[in-house]
Amino acid sequence: MPGVSAPVVKLVQRTTEPAAAQVLRSTTAAVISFVVAEWALPDPHPAPLTAPLTALLVVQVTLYATLTTGIRRVNAVVVGVLIASGFSSLVGLSWWSLGLTIFTSLLIGRLVRVNEFVPEVAISAMLVLGVSQVADTALERVYETLIGAGVGLLFNLLFAPPVWVQTAGASIGGLGKRMGRMFQALGEEIEGNQPVGEAAARLHQARRLDHDIVEVDASLRQAEESLTLNPRVRQRVLHRVVLRTGLDTLEICAVVLRVLTRTLTDLAKARTEEELFPQDVAVSLRELFGHMSDAVEGFAVMITTPIAASGEEAEERLAEALVRSRETRDRVADLLLEDVQEHPRQWQLHGALLAEVDRILDELDIDKRTERIFEELDRRSAQLHERHPRLQAALRRLRGATRSRPRTEG
């Protein structure tokens, strides 16, 4: 980005993250709810702070999260307001009434099934109890709560939250690049005598991919929520299936990569006084790992590319890398077979190495991926039918009636 300073670039990047969007959206909705409550409530009335409080609790990053958690949060706030209003009219505010209010709020919060928002019942009750100790304001507080909830829900309905597929795609792409760099590093270290410590360090690096996958999975869950019920997205299920199955494939490859590095570590321990592989085998393995690096990175690009033309280009890149990988793998297998016949020690590790390479190439196979996507789509369709059988039956009858309806002439 020429001509733009680094601090400005970082600021723009921060504003595109879910956390930044949450801050901006929640603040705007809270201010709007306060203004609406000021206008709607009759004078005189105290500051309608319950309205922005409710809007702040209701508005979430994704529309799905707003709709699924908003009702429970509104329920929690309303219950807290009613409890505080009742206690303020009976006993007023003191240390023991505060404790009794909190205890009652937590107990009733579990009874009304607000799930994870039980503490918000007590929080709402304490806020109202501290701001207003007059029973006549109870109805106004309920109105404020409903105004804040309405503003929060309408805010995300009218201004649809962004789709976080790009953020998840960047996370998946970063994971693919890290795995690709690991294959490149394995190829660079395969020649000559490899110290055990160096091989063990590469094994620990492969194990740390588990933490990366957890972070990518969290980002993908955010993206999946942003696709659900979002009017900006038409093919919601397909987007979710492509990303989710792609991450599952990369996770399997990461597990096999960890096993592969363990195999190389075991070979390094057994061959401390000699080369890890003969020169011809090492050269071919280095070439193989380079092709596998291209394949992993190409796979990550393919599943995160939304544009059809670029997607086809990424698929061609992946297909070419897989062809070169399989050809090189066969050459390595022939060389290892000759090496085992001359030096039969650790032959089982040679077989394990080839098996691990085969597993990764099989997981990245384009035809297998297409088959898995269709299987996942069929599975989700079957789940939808099981959850809503009457709706699916009604849709089938409607489609049948539409097809069999005779056309009127003229």
mmCIF file of N, CA and C in Angstrom, residues 147-231:
data_model
loop_
_atom_site.group_PDB
_atom_site.id
_atom_site.type_symbol
_atom_site.label_atom_id
_atom_site.label_comp_id
_atom_site.label_asym_id
_atom_site.label_seq_id
_atom_site.Cartn_x
_atom_site.Cartn_y
_atom_site.Cartn_z
ATOM 1 N N ILE A 147 -37.141 -0.732 24.856
ATOM 2 C CA ILE A 147 -36.612 0.179 23.833
ATOM 3 C C ILE A 147 -35.185 -0.220 23.469
ATOM 4 N N GLY A 148 -34.360 -0.471 24.481
ATOM 5 C CA GLY A 148 -32.981 -0.872 24.206
ATOM 6 C C GLY A 148 -32.906 -2.174 23.435
ATOM 7 N N ALA A 149 -33.784 -3.129 23.801
ATOM 8 C CA ALA A 149 -33.779 -4.405 23.083
ATOM 9 C C ALA A 149 -34.233 -4.220 21.645
ATOM 10 N N GLY A 150 -35.282 -3.412 21.457
ATOM 11 C CA GLY A 150 -35.765 -3.178 20.098
ATOM 12 C C GLY A 150 -34.743 -2.488 19.225
ATOM 13 N N VAL A 151 -34.077 -1.480 19.777
ATOM 14 C CA VAL A 151 -33.049 -0.780 19.012
ATOM 15 C C VAL A 151 -31.901 -1.733 18.666
ATOM 16 N N GLY A 152 -31.497 -2.552 19.633
ATOM 17 C CA GLY A 152 -30.396 -3.482 19.389
ATOM 18 C C GLY A 152 -30.712 -4.474 18.297
ATOM 19 N N LEU A 153 -31.935 -5.020 18.314
ATOM 20 C CA LEU A 153 -32.319 -5.987 17.291
ATOM 21 C C LEU A 153 -32.481 -5.323 15.923
ATOM 22 N N LEU A 154 -33.153 -4.176 15.892
ATOM 23 C CA LEU A 154 -33.358 -3.484 14.618
ATOM 24 C C LEU A 154 -32.042 -2.993 14.028
ATOM 25 N N PHE A 155 -31.094 -2.632 14.900
ATOM 26 C CA PHE A 155 -29.811 -2.133 14.408
ATOM 27 C C PHE A 155 -29.120 -3.182 13.545
ATOM 28 N N ASN A 156 -29.109 -4.426 14.016
ATOM 29 C CA ASN A 156 -28.461 -5.479 13.239
ATOM 30 C C ASN A 156 -29.324 -5.964 12.082
ATOM 31 N N LEU A 157 -30.650 -5.754 12.160
ATOM 32 C CA LEU A 157 -31.498 -6.131 11.041
ATOM 33 C C LEU A 157 -31.386 -5.132 9.899
ATOM 34 N N LEU A 158 -31.360 -3.830 10.241
ATOM 35 C CA LEU A 158 -31.279 -2.794 9.217
ATOM 36 C C LEU A 158 -29.865 -2.623 8.688
ATOM 37 N N PHE A 159 -28.892 -2.748 9.567
ATOM 38 C CA PHE A 159 -27.482 -2.625 9.177
ATOM 39 C C PHE A 159 -26.828 -3.987 9.407
ATOM 40 N N ALA A 160 -26.983 -4.850 8.412
ATOM 41 C CA ALA A 160 -26.521 -6.236 8.555
ATOM 42 C C ALA A 160 -25.038 -6.268 8.900
ATOM 43 N N PRO A 161 -24.661 -7.063 9.875
ATOM 44 C CA PRO A 161 -23.248 -7.162 10.235
ATOM 45 C C PRO A 161 -22.418 -7.692 9.080
ATOM 46 N N PRO A 162 -21.146 -7.394 9.063
ATOM 47 C CA PRO A 162 -20.297 -7.884 7.972
ATOM 48 C C PRO A 162 -20.123 -9.396 8.040
ATOM 49 N N VAL A 163 -19.749 -9.946 6.907
ATOM 50 C CA VAL A 163 -19.448 -11.381 6.826
ATOM 51 C C VAL A 163 -17.963 -11.554 7.088
ATOM 52 N N TRP A 164 -17.639 -12.425 8.046
ATOM 53 C CA TRP A 164 -16.248 -12.578 8.470
ATOM 54 C C TRP A 164 -15.538 -13.717 7.756
ATOM 55 N N VAL A 165 -16.024 -14.040 6.530
ATOM 56 C CA VAL A 165 -15.378 -15.108 5.767
ATOM 57 C C VAL A 165 -13.952 -14.707 5.403
ATOM 58 N N GLN A 166 -13.762 -13.428 5.079
ATOM 59 C CA GLN A 166 -12.420 -12.980 4.696
ATOM 60 C C GLN A 166 -11.441 -13.154 5.850
ATOM 61 N N THR A 167 -11.884 -12.833 7.067
ATOM 62 C CA THR A 167 -11.026 -13.010 8.232
ATOM 63 C C THR A 167 -10.689 -14.482 8.448
ATOM 64 N N ALA A 168 -11.693 -15.349 8.344
ATOM 65 C CA ALA A 168 -11.444 -16.783 8.494
ATOM 66 C C ALA A 168 -10.561 -17.297 7.366
ATOM 67 N N GLY A 169 -10.795 -16.787 6.155
ATOM 68 C CA GLY A 169 -9.968 -17.197 5.030
ATOM 69 C C GLY A 169 -8.511 -16.823 5.224
ATOM 70 N N ALA A 170 -8.281 -15.622 5.778
ATOM 71 C CA ALA A 170 -6.896 -15.218 6.048
ATOM 72 C C ALA A 170 -6.256 -16.123 7.096
ATOM 73 N N SER A 171 -7.039 -16.532 8.092
ATOM 74 C CA SER A 171 -6.501 -17.441 9.116
ATOM 75 C C SER A 171 -6.162 -18.797 8.518
ATOM 76 N N ILE A 172 -7.048 -19.327 7.671
ATOM 77 C CA ILE A 172 -6.776 -20.615 7.034
ATOM 78 C C ILE A 172 -5.583 -20.502 6.100
ATOM 79 N N GLY A 173 -5.515 -19.394 5.345
ATOM 80 C CA GLY A 173 -4.365 -19.186 4.472
ATOM 81 C C GLY A 173 -3.065 -19.109 5.235
ATOM 82 N N GLY A 174 -3.096 -18.438 6.393
ATOM 83 C CA GLY A 174 -1.892 -18.376 7.224
ATOM 84 C C GLY A 174 -1.467 -19.741 7.731
ATOM 85 N N LEU A 175 -2.449 -20.577 8.092
ATOM 86 C CA LEU A 175 -2.133 -21.935 8.527
ATOM 87 C C LEU A 175 -1.490 -22.729 7.398
ATOM 88 N N GLY A 176 -2.043 -22.594 6.187
ATOM 89 C CA GLY A 176 -1.463 -23.291 5.043
ATOM 90 C C GLY A 176 -0.031 -22.844 4.763
ATOM 91 N N LYS A 177 0.232 -21.556 4.892
ATOM 92 C CA LYS A 177 1.596 -21.058 4.661
ATOM 93 C C LYS A 177 2.566 -21.588 5.715
ATOM 94 N N ARG A 178 2.124 -21.638 6.972
ATOM 95 C CA ARG A 178 3.005 -22.164 8.026
ATOM 96 C C ARG A 178 3.337 -23.634 7.782
ATOM 97 N N MET A 179 2.344 -24.400 7.368
ATOM 98 C CA MET A 179 2.603 -25.802 7.071
ATOM 99 C C MET A 179 3.506 -25.935 5.850
ATOM 100 N N GLY A 180 3.298 -25.070 4.851
ATOM 101 C CA GLY A 180 4.163 -25.092 3.679
ATOM 102 C C GLY A 180 5.608 -24.775 4.019
ATOM 103 N N ARG A 181 5.814 -23.794 4.906
ATOM 104 C CA ARG A 181 7.184 -23.457 5.324
ATOM 105 C C ARG A 181 7.825 -24.612 6.084
ATOM 106 N N MET A 182 7.008 -25.377 6.812
ATOM 107 C CA MET A 182 7.563 -26.527 7.514
ATOM 108 C C MET A 182 8.064 -27.584 6.545
ATOM 109 N N PHE A 183 7.303 -27.833 5.487
ATOM 110 C CA PHE A 183 7.770 -28.780 4.474
ATOM 111 C C PHE A 183 9.049 -28.285 3.810
ATOM 112 N N GLN A 184 9.120 -26.992 3.526
ATOM 113 C CA GLN A 184 10.330 -26.439 2.933
ATOM 114 C C GLN A 184 11.522 -26.624 3.867
ATOM 115 N N ALA A 185 11.308 -26.371 5.156
ATOM 116 C CA ALA A 185 12.389 -26.527 6.130
ATOM 117 C C ALA A 185 12.831 -27.984 6.241
ATOM 118 N N LEU A 186 11.872 -28.916 6.207
ATOM 119 C CA LEU A 186 12.235 -30.336 6.245
ATOM 120 C C LEU A 186 13.098 -30.708 5.045
ATOM 121 N N GLY A 187 12.753 -30.168 3.879
ATOM 122 C CA GLY A 187 13.554 -30.465 2.699
ATOM 123 C C GLY A 187 14.960 -29.903 2.772
ATOM 124 N N GLU A 188 15.101 -28.716 3.358
ATOM 125 C CA GLU A 188 16.421 -28.104 3.469
ATOM 126 C C GLU A 188 17.312 -28.837 4.478
ATOM 127 N N GLU A 189 16.692 -29.502 5.467
ATOM 128 C CA GLU A 189 17.468 -30.156 6.521
ATOM 129 C C GLU A 189 17.681 -31.647 6.269
ATOM 130 N N ILE A 190 17.161 -32.155 5.155
ATOM 131 C CA ILE A 190 17.168 -33.599 4.958
ATOM 132 C C ILE A 190 18.528 -34.134 4.507
ATOM 133 N N GLU A 191 19.351 -33.287 3.909
ATOM 134 C CA GLU A 191 20.636 -33.736 3.374
ATOM 135 C C GLU A 191 21.687 -33.771 4.483
ATOM 136 N N GLY A 192 22.598 -34.717 4.359
ATOM 137 C CA GLY A 192 23.701 -34.822 5.309
ATOM 138 C C GLY A 192 23.260 -35.412 6.631
ATOM 139 N N ASN A 193 24.096 -35.192 7.633
ATOM 140 C CA ASN A 193 23.798 -35.692 8.979
ATOM 141 C C ASN A 193 22.959 -34.654 9.718
ATOM 142 N N GLN A 194 21.796 -35.073 10.209
ATOM 143 C CA GLN A 194 20.914 -34.149 10.905
ATOM 144 C C GLN A 194 21.044 -34.353 12.416
ATOM 145 N N PRO A 195 21.420 -33.323 13.165
ATOM 146 C CA PRO A 195 21.497 -33.457 14.632
ATOM 147 C C PRO A 195 20.133 -33.793 15.217
ATOM 148 N N VAL A 196 20.146 -34.572 16.270
ATOM 149 C CA VAL A 196 18.892 -34.970 16.900
ATOM 150 C C VAL A 196 18.145 -33.761 17.447
ATOM 151 N N GLY A 197 18.891 -32.812 17.993
ATOM 152 C CA GLY A 197 18.242 -31.618 18.535
ATOM 153 C C GLY A 197 17.494 -30.824 17.478
ATOM 154 N N GLU A 198 18.062 -30.740 16.287
ATOM 155 C CA GLU A 198 17.409 -30.026 15.190
ATOM 156 C C GLU A 198 16.138 -30.738 14.760
ATOM 157 N N ALA A 199 16.202 -32.056 14.672
ATOM 158 C CA ALA A 199 15.011 -32.826 14.305
ATOM 159 C C ALA A 199 13.933 -32.721 15.373
ATOM 160 N N ALA A 200 14.341 -32.741 16.645
ATOM 161 C CA ALA A 200 13.373 -32.631 17.737
ATOM 162 C C ALA A 200 12.715 -31.251 17.746
ATOM 163 N N ALA A 201 13.480 -30.213 17.418
ATOM 164 C CA ALA A 201 12.916 -28.863 17.356
ATOM 165 C C ALA A 201 11.840 -28.777 16.275
ATOM 166 N N ARG A 202 12.098 -29.439 15.147
ATOM 167 C CA ARG A 202 11.094 -29.449 14.080
ATOM 168 C C ARG A 202 9.855 -30.208 14.515
ATOM 169 N N LEU A 203 10.038 -31.266 15.312
ATOM 170 C CA LEU A 203 8.894 -32.012 15.843
ATOM 171 C C LEU A 203 8.061 -31.138 16.771
ATOM 172 N N HIS A 204 8.704 -30.376 17.647
ATOM 173 C CA HIS A 204 7.967 -29.479 18.548
ATOM 174 C C HIS A 204 7.232 -28.406 17.758
ATOM 175 N N GLN A 205 7.848 -27.937 16.687
ATOM 176 C CA GLN A 205 7.189 -26.945 15.844
ATOM 177 C C GLN A 205 5.922 -27.533 15.211
ATOM 178 N N ALA A 206 5.998 -28.781 14.785
ATOM 179 C CA ALA A 206 4.818 -29.433 14.221
ATOM 180 C C ALA A 206 3.723 -29.611 15.275
ATOM 181 N N ARG A 207 4.123 -29.905 16.496
ATOM 182 C CA ARG A 207 3.131 -30.048 17.564
ATOM 183 C C ARG A 207 2.429 -28.734 17.870
ATOM 184 N N ARG A 208 3.122 -27.612 17.697
ATOM 185 C CA ARG A 208 2.503 -26.314 17.967
ATOM 186 C C ARG A 208 1.448 -25.950 16.938
ATOM 187 N N LEU A 209 1.396 -26.686 15.838
ATOM 188 C CA LEU A 209 0.329 -26.443 14.868
ATOM 189 C C LEU A 209 -1.049 -26.694 15.471
ATOM 190 N N ASP A 210 -1.122 -27.528 16.510
ATOM 191 C CA ASP A 210 -2.406 -27.767 17.177
ATOM 192 C C ASP A 210 -2.980 -26.477 17.723
ATOM 193 N N HIS A 211 -2.138 -25.628 18.317
ATOM 194 C CA HIS A 211 -2.610 -24.352 18.850
ATOM 195 C C HIS A 211 -3.070 -23.438 17.718
ATOM 196 N N ASP A 212 -2.359 -23.455 16.597
ATOM 197 C CA ASP A 212 -2.763 -22.644 15.448
ATOM 198 C C ASP A 212 -4.126 -23.080 14.933
ATOM 199 N N ILE A 213 -4.363 -24.382 14.913
ATOM 200 C CA ILE A 213 -5.640 -24.895 14.421
ATOM 201 C C ILE A 213 -6.781 -24.463 15.336
ATOM 202 N N VAL A 214 -6.545 -24.437 16.634
ATOM 203 C CA VAL A 214 -7.578 -23.975 17.574
ATOM 204 C C VAL A 214 -7.948 -22.527 17.288
ATOM 205 N N GLU A 215 -6.952 -21.687 17.044
ATOM 206 C CA GLU A 215 -7.217 -20.282 16.744
ATOM 207 C C GLU A 215 -7.957 -20.133 15.421
ATOM 208 N N VAL A 216 -7.556 -20.894 14.420
ATOM 209 C CA VAL A 216 -8.238 -20.830 13.123
ATOM 210 C C VAL A 216 -9.668 -21.319 13.255
ATOM 211 N N ASP A 217 -9.883 -22.354 14.062
ATOM 212 C CA ASP A 217 -11.225 -22.874 14.269
ATOM 213 C C ASP A 217 -12.125 -21.822 14.903
ATOM 214 N N ALA A 218 -11.603 -21.056 15.865
ATOM 215 C CA ALA A 218 -12.392 -19.984 16.483
ATOM 216 C C ALA A 218 -12.759 -18.923 15.453
ATOM 217 N N SER A 219 -11.807 -18.576 14.589
ATOM 218 C CA SER A 219 -12.090 -17.599 13.532
ATOM 219 C C SER A 219 -13.134 -18.136 12.565
ATOM 220 N N LEU A 220 -13.065 -19.417 12.257
ATOM 221 C CA LEU A 220 -14.034 -20.007 11.342
ATOM 222 C C LEU A 220 -15.422 -20.066 11.965
ATOM 223 N N ARG A 221 -15.499 -20.335 13.250
ATOM 224 C CA ARG A 221 -16.801 -20.326 13.923
ATOM 225 C C ARG A 221 -17.437 -18.945 13.849
ATOM 226 N N GLN A 222 -16.606 -17.912 13.999
ATOM 227 C CA GLN A 222 -17.091 -16.545 13.848
ATOM 228 C C GLN A 222 -17.655 -16.330 12.444
ATOM 229 N N ALA A 223 -16.935 -16.840 11.438
ATOM 230 C CA ALA A 223 -17.388 -16.694 10.053
ATOM 231 C C ALA A 223 -18.682 -17.462 9.820
ATOM 232 N N GLU A 224 -18.795 -18.662 10.384
ATOM 233 C CA GLU A 224 -20.001 -19.457 10.199
ATOM 234 C C GLU A 224 -21.214 -18.760 10.806
ATOM 235 N N GLU A 225 -21.033 -18.134 11.958
ATOM 236 C CA GLU A 225 -22.127 -17.387 12.558
ATOM 237 C C GLU A 225 -22.512 -16.192 11.703
ATOM 238 N N SER A 226 -21.515 -15.526 11.119
ATOM 239 C CA SER A 226 -21.809 -14.352 10.298
ATOM 240 C C SER A 226 -22.547 -14.723 9.017
ATOM 241 N N LEU A 227 -22.403 -15.952 8.553
ATOM 242 C CA LEU A 227 -23.115 -16.401 7.361
ATOM 243 C C LEU A 227 -24.557 -16.786 7.662
ATOM 244 N N THR A 228 -24.824 -17.222 8.893
ATOM 245 C CA THR A 228 -26.154 -17.681 9.264
ATOM 246 C C THR A 228 -27.122 -16.509 9.359
ATOM 247 N N LEU A 229 -28.242 -16.597 8.636
ATOM 248 C CA LEU A 229 -29.309 -15.590 8.644
ATOM 249 C C LEU A 229 -28.869 -14.240 8.101
ATOM 250 N N ASN A 230 -27.708 -14.161 7.478
ATOM 251 C CA ASN A 230 -27.220 -12.878 6.983
ATOM 252 C C ASN A 230 -27.764 -12.641 5.573
ATOM 253 N N PRO A 231 -28.500 -11.524 5.348
ATOM 254 C CA PRO A 231 -29.074 -11.274 4.021
ATOM 255 C C PRO A 231 -28.031 -10.973 2.961
#
